[in-house]
Tab-separated table of C-alpha atoms and ligand atoms in Angstrom:
chain	number	residue	atom	x	y	z
A	1	MET	CA	134.497	18.229	87.547
A	2	GLU	CA	136.900	15.324	87.852
A	3	ASP	CA	135.377	11.980	86.684
A	4	VAL	CA	136.317	9.332	89.246
A	5	ILE	CA	136.127	5.507	88.958
A	6	ILE	CA	136.384	3.494	92.133
A	7	PHE	CA	137.538	-0.149	91.905
A	8	GLY	CA	136.817	-1.982	95.120
A	9	ALA	CA	134.183	0.600	96.129
A	10	THR	CA	132.586	-1.585	98.870
A	11	GLY	CA	135.809	-2.199	100.817
A	12	SER	CA	137.431	-0.140	103.565
A	13	ILE	CA	139.399	2.132	101.163
A	14	GLY	CA	136.600	2.394	98.671
A	15	LYS	CA	134.147	3.571	101.338
A	16	ASN	CA	136.684	6.137	102.654
A	17	ALA	CA	137.195	7.541	99.163
A	18	LEU	CA	133.409	7.875	98.646
A	19	ASP	CA	133.272	9.610	102.062
A	20	ILE	CA	135.675	12.250	100.752
A	21	ILE	CA	133.672	12.603	97.518
A	22	ARG	CA	130.426	12.904	99.414
A	23	SER	CA	131.774	16.189	100.956
A	24	ASN	CA	133.214	17.393	97.624
A	25	LYS	CA	130.405	16.741	95.153
A	26	LYS	CA	131.233	19.924	93.213
A	27	ILE	CA	134.811	18.725	92.497
A	28	PHE	CA	134.314	14.967	91.848
A	29	ASN	CA	131.793	13.090	89.874
A	30	VAL	CA	131.547	9.409	90.512
A	31	LYS	CA	131.480	8.043	86.968
A	32	ALA	CA	131.733	4.283	87.792
A	33	LEU	CA	131.768	1.918	90.698
A	34	CYS	CA	133.143	-1.659	90.771
A	35	THR	CA	132.981	-4.410	93.309
A	36	ASN	CA	133.384	-8.146	93.669
A	37	ALA	CA	130.221	-9.441	95.317
A	38	ASN	CA	128.913	-7.059	98.075
A	39	ILE	CA	125.845	-5.890	96.267
A	40	ALA	CA	123.984	-4.718	99.404
A	41	VAL	CA	126.564	-1.973	100.011
A	42	LEU	CA	126.957	-1.279	96.286
A	43	LYS	CA	123.155	-0.662	95.925
A	44	LYS	CA	123.339	2.056	98.560
A	45	GLN	CA	126.378	3.650	96.894
A	46	VAL	CA	124.661	3.615	93.522
A	47	ASP	CA	121.559	5.226	94.918
A	48	GLU	CA	123.624	7.947	96.541
A	49	PHE	CA	126.245	8.743	93.893
A	50	ASN	CA	124.348	7.843	90.683
A	51	PRO	CA	127.270	6.485	88.652
A	52	LYS	CA	126.681	5.940	84.947
A	53	TYR	CA	128.574	2.589	84.964
A	54	VAL	CA	128.561	-0.265	87.546
A	55	CYS	CA	130.407	-3.519	87.556
A	56	VAL	CA	130.024	-6.573	89.777
A	57	ALA	CA	132.793	-9.215	89.182
A	58	ASP	CA	131.146	-12.107	90.817
A	59	PRO	CA	128.734	-13.605	88.319
A	60	VAL	CA	126.315	-15.032	90.928
A	61	GLN	CA	125.833	-11.700	92.722
A	62	ALA	CA	125.786	-9.908	89.419
A	63	ASP	CA	122.796	-11.941	88.324
A	64	LYS	CA	120.910	-10.828	91.432
A	65	PHE	CA	121.893	-7.176	90.959
A	66	LYS	CA	121.052	-6.461	87.312
A	67	ASP	CA	117.332	-6.228	87.985
A	68	VAL	CA	117.607	-3.737	90.821
A	69	LEU	CA	119.585	-1.133	88.712
A	70	LYS	CA	117.963	1.995	87.521
A	71	LYS	CA	117.419	2.541	83.825
A	72	GLY	CA	120.261	4.357	82.113
A	73	VAL	CA	123.014	2.769	84.231
A	74	LYS	CA	125.304	0.536	82.160
A	75	PHE	CA	125.994	-2.714	83.913
A	76	PHE	CA	129.157	-4.837	83.514
A	77	TYR	CA	129.485	-8.230	85.132
A	78	GLY	CA	131.722	-11.253	85.510
A	79	LEU	CA	135.411	-11.310	84.441
A	80	SER	CA	134.744	-10.281	80.802
A	81	GLY	CA	132.570	-7.428	82.094
A	82	LEU	CA	135.357	-6.243	84.407
A	83	LYS	CA	137.704	-6.310	81.451
A	84	GLU	CA	135.392	-4.105	79.511
A	85	PHE	CA	134.799	-1.876	82.466
A	86	CYS	CA	138.559	-1.170	82.598
A	87	SER	CA	138.448	0.729	79.373
A	88	LEU	CA	136.112	3.421	80.696
A	89	GLU	CA	137.963	6.744	80.740
A	90	SER	CA	138.419	8.803	83.848
A	91	ASP	CA	140.433	11.715	85.360
A	92	ILE	CA	141.165	9.833	88.496
A	93	SER	CA	140.708	6.135	89.382
A	94	VAL	CA	141.027	4.714	92.843
A	95	MET	CA	142.382	1.200	92.787
A	96	ALA	CA	141.161	-0.380	96.025
A	97	ILE	CA	140.572	-3.986	94.943
A	98	SER	CA	142.354	-6.264	97.434
A	99	GLY	CA	144.916	-8.888	96.600
A	100	ILE	CA	146.573	-9.781	93.317
A	101	ALA	CA	143.156	-9.614	91.726
A	102	ALA	CA	143.932	-5.913	91.313
A	103	MET	CA	146.767	-6.623	88.862
A	104	GLU	CA	144.766	-7.254	85.706
A	105	PRO	CA	142.270	-4.429	86.060
A	106	LEU	CA	145.105	-2.065	87.064
A	107	LEU	CA	147.195	-2.955	83.950
A	108	ALA	CA	144.153	-2.758	81.666
A	109	HIS	CA	142.984	0.527	82.999
A	110	ILE	CA	146.390	2.470	83.014
A	111	PRO	CA	145.851	3.677	79.405
A	112	HIS	CA	142.379	5.106	80.162
A	113	THR	CA	143.018	7.419	83.083
A	114	LYS	CA	145.159	10.332	83.958
A	115	ARG	CA	145.836	9.389	87.563
A	116	ILE	CA	145.598	6.303	89.644
A	117	ALA	CA	145.252	6.592	93.366
A	118	LEU	CA	146.801	3.288	94.237
A	119	ALA	CA	145.844	1.676	97.476
A	120	ASN	CA	146.439	-1.934	96.418
A	121	LYS	CA	149.962	-3.173	97.418
A	122	GLU	CA	149.904	-6.764	96.294
A	123	ALA	CA	150.050	-5.820	92.601
A	124	ILE	CA	153.074	-3.518	93.221
A	125	ILE	CA	155.106	-5.990	95.275
A	126	THR	CA	154.633	-8.801	92.774
A	127	GLY	CA	154.482	-6.971	89.391
A	128	GLY	CA	155.550	-3.408	90.198
A	129	LYS	CA	158.054	-3.075	87.377
A	130	PHE	CA	155.423	-4.002	84.775
A	131	ILE	CA	152.949	-1.547	86.189
A	132	PHE	CA	155.327	1.350	86.389
A	133	ASN	CA	156.629	0.661	82.891
A	134	LYS	CA	153.090	0.725	81.546
A	135	ALA	CA	152.223	3.939	83.497
A	136	LYS	CA	155.352	5.599	82.092
A	137	LYS	CA	154.381	4.608	78.528
A	138	TYR	CA	150.920	6.087	78.904
A	139	LYS	CA	152.006	9.121	81.029
A	140	THR	CA	149.566	7.881	83.763
A	141	GLU	CA	150.369	9.369	87.200
A	142	ILE	CA	150.429	6.776	89.929
A	143	LEU	CA	149.981	8.230	93.469
A	144	PRO	CA	150.447	5.917	96.372
A	145	VAL	CA	147.617	5.818	98.955
A	146	ASP	CA	149.183	3.289	101.391
A	147	SER	CA	149.826	5.775	104.203
A	148	GLU	CA	153.556	5.101	104.704
A	149	ILE	CA	154.275	5.202	101.090
A	150	ASN	CA	152.085	8.256	100.680
A	151	ALA	CA	153.928	9.959	103.577
A	152	LEU	CA	157.280	9.338	101.777
A	153	TYR	CA	155.780	10.753	98.578
A	154	GLN	CA	154.918	13.873	100.336
A	155	LEU	CA	158.235	14.066	102.178
A	156	PHE	CA	160.273	13.640	98.916
A	157	LYS	CA	158.860	16.894	97.719
A	158	SER	CA	161.103	18.792	100.193
A	159	ASP	CA	164.637	19.495	98.917
A	160	GLY	CA	167.715	17.642	100.081
A	161	LYS	CA	169.270	14.202	99.446
A	162	VAL	CA	167.494	11.508	101.392
A	163	GLU	CA	169.928	9.039	102.917
A	164	ARG	CA	167.548	6.660	104.536
A	165	VAL	CA	163.831	6.349	105.329
A	166	TYR	CA	161.891	4.959	108.272
A	167	LEU	CA	158.498	3.292	107.994
A	168	THR	CA	156.526	3.141	111.239
A	169	ALA	CA	154.646	0.012	112.336
A	170	SER	CA	151.905	0.011	115.001
A	171	GLY	CA	152.859	-3.571	115.809
A	172	GLY	CA	149.345	-4.789	115.176
A	173	ALA	CA	146.826	-6.302	117.526
A	174	LEU	CA	149.183	-8.829	119.177
A	175	PHE	CA	152.197	-6.684	119.926
A	176	ASP	CA	151.987	-6.969	123.719
A	177	TYR	CA	150.906	-10.641	123.830
A	178	SER	CA	153.214	-13.271	125.209
A	179	LYS	CA	154.131	-16.140	122.913
A	180	PRO	CA	151.822	-18.725	124.601
A	181	ARG	CA	148.964	-16.231	124.366
A	182	VAL	CA	149.620	-15.687	120.675
A	183	ALA	CA	149.566	-19.442	120.093
A	184	LYS	CA	145.821	-19.534	121.200
A	185	ILE	CA	144.780	-16.404	119.414
A	186	THR	CA	141.410	-16.145	117.688
A	187	ALA	CA	140.469	-14.479	114.454
A	188	LYS	CA	138.411	-11.935	116.450
A	189	GLN	CA	141.372	-10.868	118.515
A	190	VAL	CA	143.672	-10.548	115.557
A	191	LEU	CA	141.084	-8.417	113.731
A	192	SER	CA	140.898	-5.818	116.464
A	193	HIS	CA	143.662	-3.531	115.349
A	194	PRO	CA	144.669	-0.926	117.919
A	195	THR	CA	144.819	2.116	115.608
A	196	TRP	CA	143.530	1.462	111.990
A	197	LYS	CA	140.196	0.197	110.726
A	198	MET	CA	141.025	-1.784	107.601
A	199	GLY	CA	140.030	-4.841	105.471
A	200	ARG	CA	140.441	-8.269	107.021
A	201	ARG	CA	143.546	-9.550	105.247
A	202	ILE	CA	145.646	-6.361	105.743
A	203	THR	CA	144.580	-6.398	109.426
A	204	VAL	CA	146.027	-9.859	109.918
A	205	ASP	CA	149.107	-8.859	107.828
A	206	SER	CA	149.613	-6.003	110.342
A	207	ALA	CA	149.680	-8.519	113.271
A	208	THR	CA	152.400	-10.539	111.600
A	209	LEU	CA	154.151	-7.496	110.156
A	210	VAL	CA	153.858	-9.095	106.667
A	211	ASN	CA	152.165	-5.840	105.781
A	212	LYS	CA	155.225	-3.794	106.926
A	213	GLY	CA	157.444	-6.138	104.864
A	214	PHE	CA	155.224	-5.383	101.874
A	215	GLU	CA	155.616	-1.635	102.494
A	216	VAL	CA	159.346	-1.941	102.586
A	217	VAL	CA	159.193	-3.573	99.155
A	218	GLU	CA	156.619	-0.965	97.958
A	219	THR	CA	159.072	1.826	99.104
A	220	ASN	CA	161.851	0.148	97.053
A	221	ARG	CA	159.603	-0.092	94.008
A	222	PHE	CA	158.078	3.249	94.198
A	223	PHE	CA	161.255	5.398	95.056
A	224	ASN	CA	164.177	3.098	94.073
A	225	ILE	CA	165.647	3.331	97.565
A	226	GLU	CA	168.012	0.511	98.428
A	227	TYR	CA	166.775	-2.010	100.964
A	228	LYS	CA	169.602	-1.307	103.378
A	229	ASN	CA	168.293	2.297	103.654
A	230	ILE	CA	164.779	1.400	104.481
A	231	HIS	CA	164.149	0.893	108.228
A	232	VAL	CA	161.138	-0.227	110.179
A	233	VAL	CA	160.432	1.238	113.608
A	234	ILE	CA	157.670	0.340	116.052
A	235	HIS	CA	155.469	3.298	116.774
A	236	ARG	CA	152.322	2.227	118.576
A	237	GLU	CA	150.308	5.367	118.052
A	238	SER	CA	150.266	5.440	114.214
A	239	VAL	CA	150.621	9.226	114.145
A	240	VAL	CA	154.002	9.416	112.397
A	241	HIS	CA	153.560	7.451	109.185
A	242	ALA	CA	157.100	7.668	107.669
A	243	MET	CA	160.289	9.681	108.123
A	244	CYS	CA	163.083	10.724	105.793
A	245	GLU	CA	166.649	11.228	107.056
A	246	TYR	CA	169.047	13.576	105.214
A	247	ALA	CA	172.908	13.464	105.032
A	248	ASP	CA	173.252	15.704	108.047
A	249	ASN	CA	170.933	13.316	110.136
A	250	THR	CA	168.041	15.793	110.141
A	251	ILE	CA	164.783	13.807	110.129
A	252	PHE	CA	161.467	15.002	108.566
A	253	ALA	CA	158.440	13.103	109.771
A	254	CYS	CA	154.927	13.038	108.229
A	255	MET	CA	152.303	13.160	110.904
A	256	TYR	CA	148.491	12.953	111.037
A	257	PRO	CA	145.977	10.988	112.977
A	258	PRO	CA	145.514	7.369	111.754
A	259	ASP	CA	142.762	7.935	109.218
A	260	MET	CA	143.095	6.726	105.640
A	261	ARG	CA	140.958	9.526	104.259
A	262	LEU	CA	144.070	11.763	104.505
A	263	PRO	CA	146.257	9.884	102.066
A	264	ILE	CA	143.288	9.018	99.801
A	265	GLY	CA	142.356	12.716	99.849
A	266	TYR	CA	145.972	13.645	99.053
A	267	ALA	CA	145.845	11.447	95.905
A	268	LEU	CA	142.383	12.738	94.853
A	269	PHE	CA	143.054	16.480	95.283
A	270	TYR	CA	146.725	16.473	94.255
A	271	PRO	CA	148.498	18.860	93.602
A	272	GLN	CA	146.295	20.899	95.943
A	273	ALA	CA	146.071	20.144	99.687
A	274	ARG	CA	142.545	20.075	101.062
A	275	MET	CA	141.308	19.204	104.518
A	276	THR	CA	139.797	15.716	104.744
A	277	VAL	CA	140.287	14.818	108.465
A	278	LYS	CA	140.692	16.710	111.785
A	279	GLY	CA	144.352	17.458	112.517
A	280	ILE	CA	146.358	16.657	115.595
A	281	ASP	CA	145.114	18.435	118.667
A	282	PHE	CA	148.079	19.964	120.435
A	283	SER	CA	145.895	21.545	123.084
A	284	LYS	CA	145.838	18.161	124.831
A	285	ARG	CA	148.835	16.333	126.222
A	286	PHE	CA	149.960	13.233	124.289
A	287	SER	CA	153.124	11.424	123.738
A	288	LEU	CA	154.642	9.482	120.801
A	289	SER	CA	156.802	6.477	121.334
A	290	PHE	CA	159.339	4.666	119.133
A	291	GLN	CA	161.152	1.392	119.647
A	292	PRO	CA	163.202	-1.046	117.525
A	293	VAL	CA	161.481	-3.877	115.771
A	294	SER	CA	162.502	-7.450	116.640
A	295	PHE	CA	162.919	-10.009	113.890
A	296	GLU	CA	162.698	-12.647	116.516
A	297	GLN	CA	159.163	-11.409	117.428
A	298	PHE	CA	158.270	-10.928	113.763
A	299	PRO	CA	160.141	-13.419	111.685
A	300	LEU	CA	157.885	-12.872	108.698
A	301	LEU	CA	158.975	-9.295	108.373
A	302	GLU	CA	162.479	-10.420	107.783
A	303	LEU	CA	161.386	-13.157	105.389
A	304	VAL	CA	159.252	-10.824	103.225
A	305	ILE	CA	162.075	-8.154	103.010
A	306	LYS	CA	164.505	-10.961	102.097
A	307	ALA	CA	162.173	-12.159	99.349
A	308	GLY	CA	161.551	-8.676	98.107
A	309	SER	CA	165.250	-7.925	97.921
A	310	GLU	CA	165.909	-11.071	95.912
A	311	ASP	CA	163.674	-9.512	93.284
A	312	ASN	CA	162.596	-12.874	91.893
A	313	ASN	CA	159.419	-14.994	91.975
A	314	LYS	CA	159.489	-15.678	95.769
A	315	LEU	CA	157.594	-12.719	96.906
A	316	THR	CA	154.800	-13.465	94.450
A	317	VAL	CA	154.659	-17.004	95.911
A	318	LEU	CA	154.704	-15.709	99.528
A	319	ASN	CA	151.867	-13.231	98.675
A	320	ALA	CA	149.801	-16.039	97.275
A	321	ALA	CA	150.413	-18.255	100.283
A	322	ASP	CA	149.787	-15.556	102.787
A	323	GLU	CA	146.327	-14.730	101.195
A	324	ILE	CA	145.288	-18.419	101.352
A	325	VAL	CA	146.542	-19.287	104.843
A	326	ILE	CA	145.017	-16.118	106.229
A	327	ASP	CA	141.687	-17.120	104.703
A	328	TYR	CA	141.981	-20.535	106.418
A	329	PHE	CA	142.814	-18.928	109.712
A	330	LEU	CA	139.857	-16.516	109.547
A	331	LYS	CA	137.636	-19.545	108.894
A	332	GLY	CA	138.996	-21.241	111.956
A	333	LYS	CA	140.610	-23.993	109.972
A	334	VAL	CA	144.193	-23.456	111.123
A	335	GLU	CA	145.938	-21.782	114.003
A	336	PHE	CA	147.556	-18.380	113.825
A	337	LYS	CA	151.054	-19.874	113.994
A	338	SER	CA	150.318	-21.766	110.772
A	339	ILE	CA	150.750	-18.488	108.883
A	340	THR	CA	154.453	-18.344	109.819
A	341	LYS	CA	154.990	-22.086	109.258
A	342	ILE	CA	153.319	-22.090	105.862
A	343	LEU	CA	155.176	-18.980	104.592
A	344	PHE	CA	158.618	-20.317	105.667
A	345	ASP	CA	157.847	-23.683	104.121
A	346	ILE	CA	156.738	-22.319	100.891
A	347	TYR	CA	159.683	-19.928	100.674
A	348	ASN	CA	162.086	-22.832	101.229
A	349	MET	CA	160.438	-25.164	98.679
A	350	CYS	CA	160.116	-22.505	95.949
A	351	PRO	CA	162.800	-22.561	93.277
A	352	ALA	CA	164.163	-19.123	92.491
A	353	TYR	CA	163.259	-17.632	89.001
A	354	MET	CA	163.440	-14.107	87.550
A	355	LEU	CA	159.987	-12.660	86.591
A	356	LYS	CA	160.262	-11.599	82.945
A	357	SER	CA	156.595	-10.754	82.234
A	358	VAL	CA	153.218	-10.349	83.906
A	359	SER	CA	152.315	-13.908	82.859
A	360	ASP	CA	155.260	-15.087	84.917
A	361	VAL	CA	153.779	-13.350	87.924
A	362	TYR	CA	150.473	-15.266	87.319
A	363	LYS	CA	152.272	-18.453	86.768
A	364	TRP	CA	154.087	-18.229	90.157
A	365	ASP	CA	150.955	-16.968	91.872
A	366	THR	CA	149.166	-20.032	90.696
A	367	TRP	CA	152.067	-22.266	91.722
A	368	GLY	CA	152.084	-20.639	95.175
A	369	ARG	CA	148.388	-21.246	95.581
A	370	GLY	CA	148.592	-24.809	94.625
A	371	LYS	CA	151.519	-25.599	96.906
A	372	THR	CA	149.874	-23.803	99.834
A	373	MET	CA	146.738	-25.817	99.425
A	374	GLU	CA	148.834	-29.009	99.501
A	375	LEU	CA	150.554	-27.948	102.666
A	376	LEU	CA	147.267	-26.918	104.281
A	377	ASP	CA	145.627	-30.173	103.377
A	378	LYS	CA	148.333	-31.939	105.325
A	379	LEU	CA	147.776	-29.598	108.346
A	380	CYS	CA	144.016	-29.609	108.576
B	401	NDP	P1	138.668	-4.726	101.718
B	401	NDP	O1	138.721	-6.243	101.804
B	401	NDP	O2	138.031	-3.971	102.748
B	401	NDP	O3	137.964	-4.377	100.248
B	401	NDP	C1	138.424	-5.005	99.062
B	401	NDP	C2	137.540	-4.488	97.905
B	401	NDP	O4	137.956	-5.053	96.716
B	401	NDP	C3	136.068	-4.790	98.060
B	401	NDP	O5	135.267	-3.736	97.431
B	401	NDP	C4	135.921	-6.063	97.268
B	401	NDP	O6	134.600	-6.300	96.874
B	401	NDP	C5	136.801	-5.833	96.122
B	401	NDP	N1	137.357	-6.991	95.433
B	401	NDP	C6	137.981	-7.991	95.932
B	401	NDP	N2	138.300	-8.954	95.005
B	401	NDP	C7	137.792	-8.448	93.831
B	401	NDP	C8	137.799	-8.888	92.527
B	401	NDP	N3	138.298	-10.096	92.178
B	401	NDP	N4	137.196	-8.107	91.507
B	401	NDP	C9	136.676	-6.889	91.894
B	401	NDP	N5	136.662	-6.365	93.140
B	401	NDP	C10	137.210	-7.157	94.069
B	401	NDP	O7	140.086	-4.237	101.460
B	401	NDP	P2	140.891	-2.842	101.895
B	401	NDP	O8	139.987	-1.718	101.425
B	401	NDP	O9	141.299	-2.860	103.281
B	401	NDP	O10	142.189	-2.813	101.084
B	401	NDP	C11	142.202	-2.668	99.633
B	401	NDP	C12	143.685	-2.622	99.154
B	401	NDP	O11	144.285	-1.472	99.799
B	401	NDP	C13	144.495	-3.803	99.673
B	401	NDP	O12	145.467	-4.214	98.656
B	401	NDP	C14	145.221	-3.312	100.898
B	401	NDP	O13	146.419	-4.016	101.174
B	401	NDP	C15	145.350	-1.865	100.543
B	401	NDP	N6	145.512	-0.921	101.701
B	401	NDP	C16	144.480	-0.863	102.569
B	401	NDP	C17	144.513	0.019	103.704
B	401	NDP	C18	143.317	0.110	104.604
B	401	NDP	O14	143.396	1.058	105.473
B	401	NDP	N7	142.265	-0.563	104.447
B	401	NDP	C19	145.759	0.745	104.006
B	401	NDP	C20	146.776	0.598	102.996
B	401	NDP	C21	146.617	-0.219	101.881
B	401	NDP	P3	133.501	-6.984	97.885
B	401	NDP	O15	133.298	-6.074	98.963
B	401	NDP	O16	132.333	-7.210	97.045
B	401	NDP	O17	134.143	-8.312	98.245
B	402	MG	MG1	150.217	1.069	105.218
């Protein structure tokens, strides 16, 4: 039995991971579950999977939760509780906390697990080198769950020198909208993604292609591929997740229906391959399309890649700004186009500094949040 800990159990990735475990209870034991505040969903998960350890990071919700827990379950709460929770030992841990909030638990937990199935991308794009250094030191395996990066991980196992890679992008919910229509877009429209069901922030990031920019940076951080050899291509169907091109121009593509359980299952069952989703049905006619991406249509894609390739503090600041402005947009306080405006403004006003430690990452994250709030105060 493999002991599994899930950080961010109540989110989209966390629920998918538990779905896989539900069908493989003889292989995986859910040792511990952690969430921020969603105690209603957590309660159901605890009743079903009987973890020995549970953590609720939000102190207010934690207070309501501790009385409903069964005897024998050890409960951790608040920030100090989360810190303690991170030193629980596991065979595999799924890191599915969203945002930069994942960084601290991820770094703290690396010495205590053999493998991390890493869904979170914000920690990698801001503090990737510190995470990979620590994982190397403690010989902890990090397997990417983000589907495009996971596809590349699988593809790199085949022999041959990879010259360049292609990441596919569905184009998000607004791809076919005209500019004036995009200007009046509501949160509900942005949140109806054509192919994937995901958390709210990543769904908005898919519409601006900030998410794809992050994945370009993830690809660089995970595999050391130069930015000039990482290409983005629009592929509306989300069946091809990534492609590798070899020196003779042969391309290998990784294909499966858009369902995150496949890359999560890959990271859980690795190095074995087990079925987690229905495969592609070739008995029915279907077609796949590819088209070039336009930086004019998606200026934030270019900006994020630029910030990533500068390898300084700017991407940390952009990530912080993006999280806050998306929150404002989803609450109806600013228009969709403010996301682009704020990110360009913040990029231009941010002085460039190298990040020498994780505390530098936090420092610039805080700076980015502060400046973004100032800019938003003027806008609202
Ligand atoms: P969701 O918003 O659906 O879930 C986030 C989870 O993290 C929830 O369980 C939430 O708890 C928890 N959480 C948030 N903040 C904290 C905190 N401070 N402390 C403890 N727990 C916290 O996000 P997704 O599942 O969509 O995404 C998770 C990560 O995976 C993101 O980094 C995303 O970019 C990445 N990813 C997601 C994909 C997807 O298909 N969804 C695909 C590829 C990558 P609560 O519910 O209580 O708020
Ligand atoms: Mg992805």
